Tab-separated table of C-alpha atoms and ligand atoms in Angstrom:
chain	number	residue	atom	x	y	z
A	1	MET	CA	89.792	-60.422	-128.536
A	2	ASN	CA	90.563	-57.690	-131.110
A	3	ARG	CA	93.050	-58.477	-133.855
A	4	TRP	CA	96.227	-56.439	-134.417
A	5	GLU	CA	95.759	-53.886	-137.193
A	6	GLU	CA	98.799	-52.394	-138.932
A	7	LEU	CA	98.685	-48.554	-138.932
A	8	GLY	CA	102.061	-47.720	-140.464
A	9	ARG	CA	105.480	-48.956	-141.412
A	10	VAL	CA	108.675	-47.051	-142.179
A	11	GLN	CA	112.247	-47.790	-143.205
A	12	ILE	CA	114.913	-46.409	-140.858
A	13	PRO	CA	117.823	-44.712	-142.698
A	14	ASN	CA	121.332	-46.299	-142.792
A	15	ASN	CA	119.991	-49.889	-142.797
A	16	GLY	CA	118.460	-49.337	-139.364
A	17	GLY	CA	115.648	-51.808	-140.144
A	18	GLU	CA	111.910	-51.316	-140.411
A	19	LEU	CA	109.623	-49.847	-137.767
A	20	LYS	CA	105.998	-50.990	-137.670
A	21	LEU	CA	103.085	-49.436	-135.744
A	22	SER	CA	100.078	-51.644	-134.894
A	23	ARG	CA	96.909	-51.238	-132.822
A	24	ARG	CA	94.631	-53.737	-131.053
A	25	GLY	CA	91.695	-51.890	-129.502
A	26	GLN	CA	93.265	-49.224	-127.258
A	27	GLU	CA	96.668	-50.952	-127.198
A	28	TYR	CA	99.494	-49.800	-129.495
A	29	SER	CA	102.690	-51.623	-130.360
A	30	ILE	CA	105.864	-50.560	-132.176
A	31	ARG	CA	108.151	-53.307	-133.479
A	32	LEU	CA	111.583	-53.058	-135.045
A	33	SER	CA	112.585	-55.671	-137.610
A	34	GLY	CA	115.405	-57.919	-136.424
A	35	ILE	CA	114.526	-57.410	-132.733
A	36	ARG	CA	112.634	-60.164	-130.956
A	37	GLY	CA	109.583	-58.847	-129.130
A	38	GLU	CA	108.298	-55.288	-129.100
A	39	LEU	CA	110.299	-52.072	-129.010
A	40	MET	CA	107.400	-50.370	-127.232
A	41	ASN	CA	103.907	-51.241	-126.017
A	42	SER	CA	101.466	-48.601	-124.826
A	43	ARG	CA	100.465	-50.696	-121.777
A	44	VAL	CA	103.997	-50.622	-120.346
A	45	HIS	CA	105.351	-47.160	-119.551
A	46	GLY	CA	106.256	-46.944	-115.857
A	47	SER	CA	109.999	-46.605	-116.395
A	48	GLU	CA	109.589	-44.118	-119.279
A	49	GLU	CA	107.633	-41.858	-116.914
A	50	ALA	CA	110.070	-42.435	-114.036
A	51	LEU	CA	112.858	-41.228	-116.344
A	52	ALA	CA	111.181	-37.810	-116.561
A	53	GLU	CA	110.106	-37.644	-112.923
A	54	LEU	CA	113.631	-38.382	-111.687
A	55	GLY	CA	115.372	-36.237	-114.295
A	56	CYS	CA	113.115	-33.206	-113.840
A	57	ALA	CA	112.771	-33.333	-110.035
A	58	GLY	CA	113.106	-29.783	-108.733
A	59	LEU	CA	112.306	-28.058	-112.043
A	60	ARG	CA	108.647	-27.201	-111.350
A	61	ALA	CA	109.517	-23.908	-109.666
A	62	ARG	CA	112.260	-22.929	-112.122
A	63	ALA	CA	110.998	-20.164	-114.448
A	64	GLY	CA	111.804	-20.833	-118.089
A	65	ALA	CA	113.204	-24.319	-117.425
A	66	ARG	CA	114.537	-26.002	-120.569
A	67	VAL	CA	114.308	-29.764	-120.944
A	68	LEU	CA	115.546	-31.934	-123.823
A	69	VAL	CA	113.920	-35.336	-124.390
A	70	GLY	CA	115.539	-37.765	-126.826
A	71	GLY	CA	113.337	-39.815	-128.447
A	72	LEU	CA	109.609	-39.414	-128.668
A	73	GLY	CA	108.494	-43.080	-128.947
A	74	MET	CA	104.918	-43.147	-127.659
A	75	GLY	CA	105.260	-39.818	-125.856
A	76	PHE	CA	105.171	-41.059	-122.235
A	77	THR	CA	108.482	-39.466	-121.194
A	78	LEU	CA	107.557	-36.202	-122.925
A	79	ALA	CA	104.137	-36.112	-121.236
A	80	ALA	CA	105.658	-36.877	-117.823
A	81	ALA	CA	108.296	-34.141	-118.318
A	82	LEU	CA	105.553	-31.626	-119.143
A	83	GLY	CA	103.846	-32.674	-115.910
A	84	CYS	CA	107.024	-31.914	-113.916
A	85	VAL	CA	107.721	-28.374	-115.152
A	86	GLY	CA	105.970	-25.026	-114.862
A	87	GLU	CA	103.980	-22.950	-117.349
A	88	SER	CA	106.977	-20.985	-118.625
A	89	ALA	CA	109.085	-24.091	-119.343
A	90	GLU	CA	110.023	-25.385	-122.786
A	91	VAL	CA	110.366	-29.102	-123.449
A	92	THR	CA	112.102	-30.001	-126.702
A	93	VAL	CA	111.683	-33.535	-127.978
A	94	ALA	CA	114.152	-34.809	-130.573
A	95	GLU	CA	112.929	-37.714	-132.689
A	96	LEU	CA	115.070	-39.333	-135.374
A	97	ILE	CA	112.252	-40.861	-137.419
A	98	PRO	CA	109.778	-38.362	-138.890
A	99	ALA	CA	107.068	-41.041	-139.147
A	100	VAL	CA	107.136	-41.465	-135.341
A	101	VAL	CA	106.339	-37.758	-134.993
A	102	GLU	CA	103.519	-38.099	-137.523
A	103	TRP	CA	102.135	-41.181	-135.729
A	104	ASN	CA	102.111	-39.179	-132.476
A	105	ARG	CA	100.300	-36.312	-134.182
A	106	GLY	CA	97.742	-38.913	-135.276
A	107	PRO	CA	96.238	-41.910	-133.464
A	108	LEU	CA	99.292	-42.798	-131.331
A	109	GLY	CA	99.058	-39.407	-129.601
A	110	GLU	CA	96.175	-40.619	-127.444
A	111	CYS	CA	98.507	-43.004	-125.532
A	112	ALA	CA	100.135	-40.220	-123.511
A	113	GLY	CA	97.401	-37.576	-123.829
A	114	HIS	CA	98.745	-35.816	-126.955
A	115	PRO	CA	101.851	-34.141	-125.469
A	116	LEU	CA	102.786	-32.715	-128.892
A	117	ARG	CA	99.732	-30.430	-128.597
A	118	ASP	CA	101.071	-28.805	-125.420
A	119	SER	CA	102.162	-25.220	-126.167
A	120	ARG	CA	105.411	-25.802	-124.190
A	121	THR	CA	106.494	-28.626	-126.540
A	122	ARG	CA	109.054	-28.044	-129.307
A	123	VAL	CA	109.868	-30.790	-131.826
A	124	HIS	CA	113.324	-31.344	-133.320
A	125	SER	CA	112.908	-33.776	-136.182
A	126	GLY	CA	116.374	-35.325	-136.182
A	127	ASP	CA	119.111	-36.790	-134.034
A	128	VAL	CA	119.207	-35.657	-130.385
A	129	ALA	CA	123.012	-35.738	-130.719
A	130	GLU	CA	122.799	-32.640	-132.977
A	131	LEU	CA	121.266	-30.576	-130.172
A	132	ILE	CA	123.714	-31.947	-127.614
A	133	ALA	CA	126.738	-31.258	-129.828
A	134	ALA	CA	125.566	-27.646	-130.183
A	135	GLY	CA	126.569	-27.264	-126.484
A	136	GLY	CA	125.999	-23.876	-124.866
A	137	ALA	CA	124.959	-24.945	-121.346
A	138	ALA	CA	121.421	-24.674	-122.614
A	139	TRP	CA	119.522	-27.442	-120.835
A	140	ASP	CA	118.346	-27.862	-117.244
A	141	ALA	CA	117.644	-31.531	-117.894
A	142	ILE	CA	118.422	-33.985	-120.671
A	143	LEU	CA	116.341	-37.185	-120.684
A	144	LEU	CA	117.645	-39.922	-122.968
A	145	ASP	CA	115.593	-42.925	-124.027
A	146	VAL	CA	116.736	-43.536	-127.578
A	147	ASP	CA	117.828	-47.144	-127.306
A	148	ASN	CA	118.311	-50.082	-124.923
A	149	GLY	CA	120.781	-47.990	-122.956
A	150	PRO	CA	124.567	-47.755	-123.078
A	151	GLU	CA	124.849	-51.436	-124.118
A	152	GLY	CA	123.168	-53.608	-126.748
A	153	LEU	CA	122.199	-50.746	-129.017
A	154	THR	CA	119.590	-51.255	-131.737
A	155	GLN	CA	121.012	-48.223	-133.654
A	156	ALA	CA	124.809	-48.314	-133.990
A	157	ASP	CA	124.817	-44.552	-134.611
A	158	ASN	CA	123.654	-44.015	-131.020
A	159	GLN	CA	126.969	-45.297	-129.618
A	160	TRP	CA	128.378	-41.732	-129.516
A	161	LEU	CA	125.736	-40.577	-127.029
A	162	TYR	CA	127.054	-43.019	-124.411
A	163	SER	CA	130.748	-42.737	-125.316
A	164	GLU	CA	133.351	-40.651	-123.471
A	165	ALA	CA	133.102	-37.913	-126.100
A	166	GLY	CA	129.293	-37.945	-126.045
A	167	THR	CA	129.168	-37.933	-122.248
A	168	ARG	CA	131.515	-34.925	-122.120
A	169	ALA	CA	129.388	-33.149	-124.751
A	170	ILE	CA	126.276	-33.758	-122.638
A	171	HIS	CA	128.087	-32.261	-119.632
A	172	ARG	CA	128.858	-29.126	-121.704
A	173	ALA	CA	125.289	-28.911	-123.017
A	174	LEU	CA	123.781	-28.824	-119.511
A	175	GLY	CA	123.462	-25.691	-117.384
A	176	PRO	CA	125.387	-25.413	-114.087
A	177	ALA	CA	122.788	-27.373	-112.083
A	178	GLY	CA	121.799	-29.542	-115.036
A	179	MET	CA	120.722	-33.169	-114.742
A	180	LEU	CA	121.106	-36.023	-117.214
A	181	ALA	CA	118.749	-38.984	-116.875
A	182	VAL	CA	119.309	-42.063	-119.039
A	183	TRP	CA	116.955	-45.020	-119.487
A	184	SER	CA	118.630	-48.405	-119.709
A	185	ALA	CA	117.425	-51.995	-119.926
A	186	GLY	CA	119.917	-52.869	-117.182
A	187	PRO	CA	122.933	-51.787	-115.092
A	188	ASP	CA	126.220	-50.801	-116.738
A	189	PRO	CA	129.189	-50.150	-114.414
A	190	LEU	CA	131.414	-48.948	-117.274
A	191	TYR	CA	128.923	-46.262	-118.237
A	192	LEU	CA	128.884	-45.041	-114.628
A	193	ILE	CA	132.664	-44.695	-114.791
A	194	ARG	CA	132.396	-42.626	-117.998
A	195	LEU	CA	129.803	-40.350	-116.367
A	196	LYS	CA	132.070	-39.760	-113.369
A	197	LYS	CA	135.096	-39.141	-115.597
A	198	ALA	CA	133.103	-36.463	-117.446
A	199	GLY	CA	132.566	-34.662	-114.114
A	200	PHE	CA	129.076	-35.857	-113.154
A	201	HIS	CA	127.814	-36.815	-109.687
A	202	THR	CA	125.904	-40.048	-110.255
A	203	SER	CA	123.191	-42.196	-108.809
A	204	VAL	CA	121.407	-45.272	-110.159
A	205	ARG	CA	117.744	-46.166	-109.681
A	206	THR	CA	115.950	-49.396	-110.462
A	207	VAL	CA	112.376	-48.863	-111.591
A	208	ARG	CA	109.565	-51.205	-112.620
A	209	ALA	CA	107.963	-51.287	-116.050
A	210	ARG	CA	104.478	-51.249	-114.445
A	211	PRO	CA	103.420	-49.951	-111.021
A	212	GLY	CA	104.905	-52.463	-108.552
A	213	LYS	CA	105.484	-55.169	-111.161
A	214	GLY	CA	106.964	-56.022	-114.542
A	215	SER	CA	110.567	-55.900	-115.730
A	216	ARG	CA	113.173	-53.931	-113.800
A	217	HIS	CA	114.862	-51.118	-115.703
A	218	THR	CA	117.746	-48.864	-114.768
A	219	ILE	CA	117.745	-45.059	-114.708
A	220	PHE	CA	121.162	-43.402	-114.548
A	221	LEU	CA	121.056	-39.966	-112.931
A	222	ALA	CA	124.030	-37.706	-113.518
A	223	SER	CA	124.107	-34.220	-112.088
A	224	LYS	CA	126.594	-31.389	-112.586
A	225	ALA	CA	125.970	-30.260	-108.996
A	226	ALA	CA	126.414	-32.611	-106.009
A	227	LEU	CA	123.367	-34.857	-105.483
A	228	ILE	CA	121.750	-34.401	-102.066
B	301	SAM	C1	112.273	-46.575	-126.748
B	301	SAM	S1	111.648	-45.269	-127.717
B	301	SAM	C2	111.353	-43.974	-126.575
B	301	SAM	C3	110.153	-44.227	-125.721
B	301	SAM	C4	109.712	-42.971	-124.989
B	301	SAM	N1	110.545	-42.719	-123.822
B	301	SAM	C5	108.262	-43.051	-124.568
B	301	SAM	O1	107.948	-42.551	-123.499
B	301	SAM	O2	107.446	-43.597	-125.311
B	301	SAM	C6	113.052	-44.697	-128.565
B	301	SAM	C7	112.753	-43.578	-129.547
B	301	SAM	O3	113.955	-42.872	-129.825
B	301	SAM	C8	114.045	-42.618	-131.214
B	301	SAM	N2	115.480	-42.447	-131.493
B	301	SAM	C9	116.434	-43.394	-131.643
B	301	SAM	N3	117.638	-42.839	-131.782
B	301	SAM	C10	117.456	-41.488	-131.722
B	301	SAM	C11	118.332	-40.371	-131.798
B	301	SAM	N4	119.636	-40.526	-131.938
B	301	SAM	N5	117.796	-39.120	-131.716
B	301	SAM	C12	116.453	-38.952	-131.554
B	301	SAM	N6	115.583	-39.984	-131.482
B	301	SAM	C13	116.077	-41.231	-131.555
B	301	SAM	C14	113.374	-43.828	-131.833
B	301	SAM	O4	112.966	-43.568	-133.156
B	301	SAM	C15	112.226	-44.060	-130.875
B	301	SAM	O5	111.100	-43.304	-131.232
């Protein structure tokens, strides 16, 4: 059995803790200080990919589709989004921690097949909330996986994204047929109510962490047009 080797460590601003990247053979792990267990492991990515597949369904044929992914992590959601859209699409990934982008440009990139090298990828090094607050009905899909979901946040600053104000801002930032997809560790009836109050048509999916097995995660789907 290979031993874990530390590849990098970085302090998150505003007392957000310390993020540590490790590798054991082909397996990568990212841990956040103060959180029991791993934040991410490269062997478990079924629900991160489902987030993109559900959120970008129907975008393959749309010329010039614009997708916003918030956070990069190990790149699985970004790679899956690129797989769901056409050649003329643009997929912007916002990542709060510059070191995570650097790790993905380096060894970590192999986990999801180096999606940062795709010519359709744009990187926003910063908070996804900045792009959402800019509004402008710019996005066909917004895929959010920046935290545990609407509850039990690891970054207090992310609260806004799931709040009434944040949910309304997301509604404004999406185009007329735009879709929001949100990864969550579990169900959250109050968040569903906020989505509906902001004008979204909603649906909730339960997906597995690995094909047919592993933990169950929740994907909130919120569409500006009626869901069929
Ligand atoms: C659970 S990981 C995302 C995993 C990703 N879906 C994947 O496929 O690997 C969460 C990521 O979001 C980033 N993040 C947290 N808050 C953010 C924010 N407000 N804006 C942008 N990125 C953020 C974290 O640094 C981390 O890289």
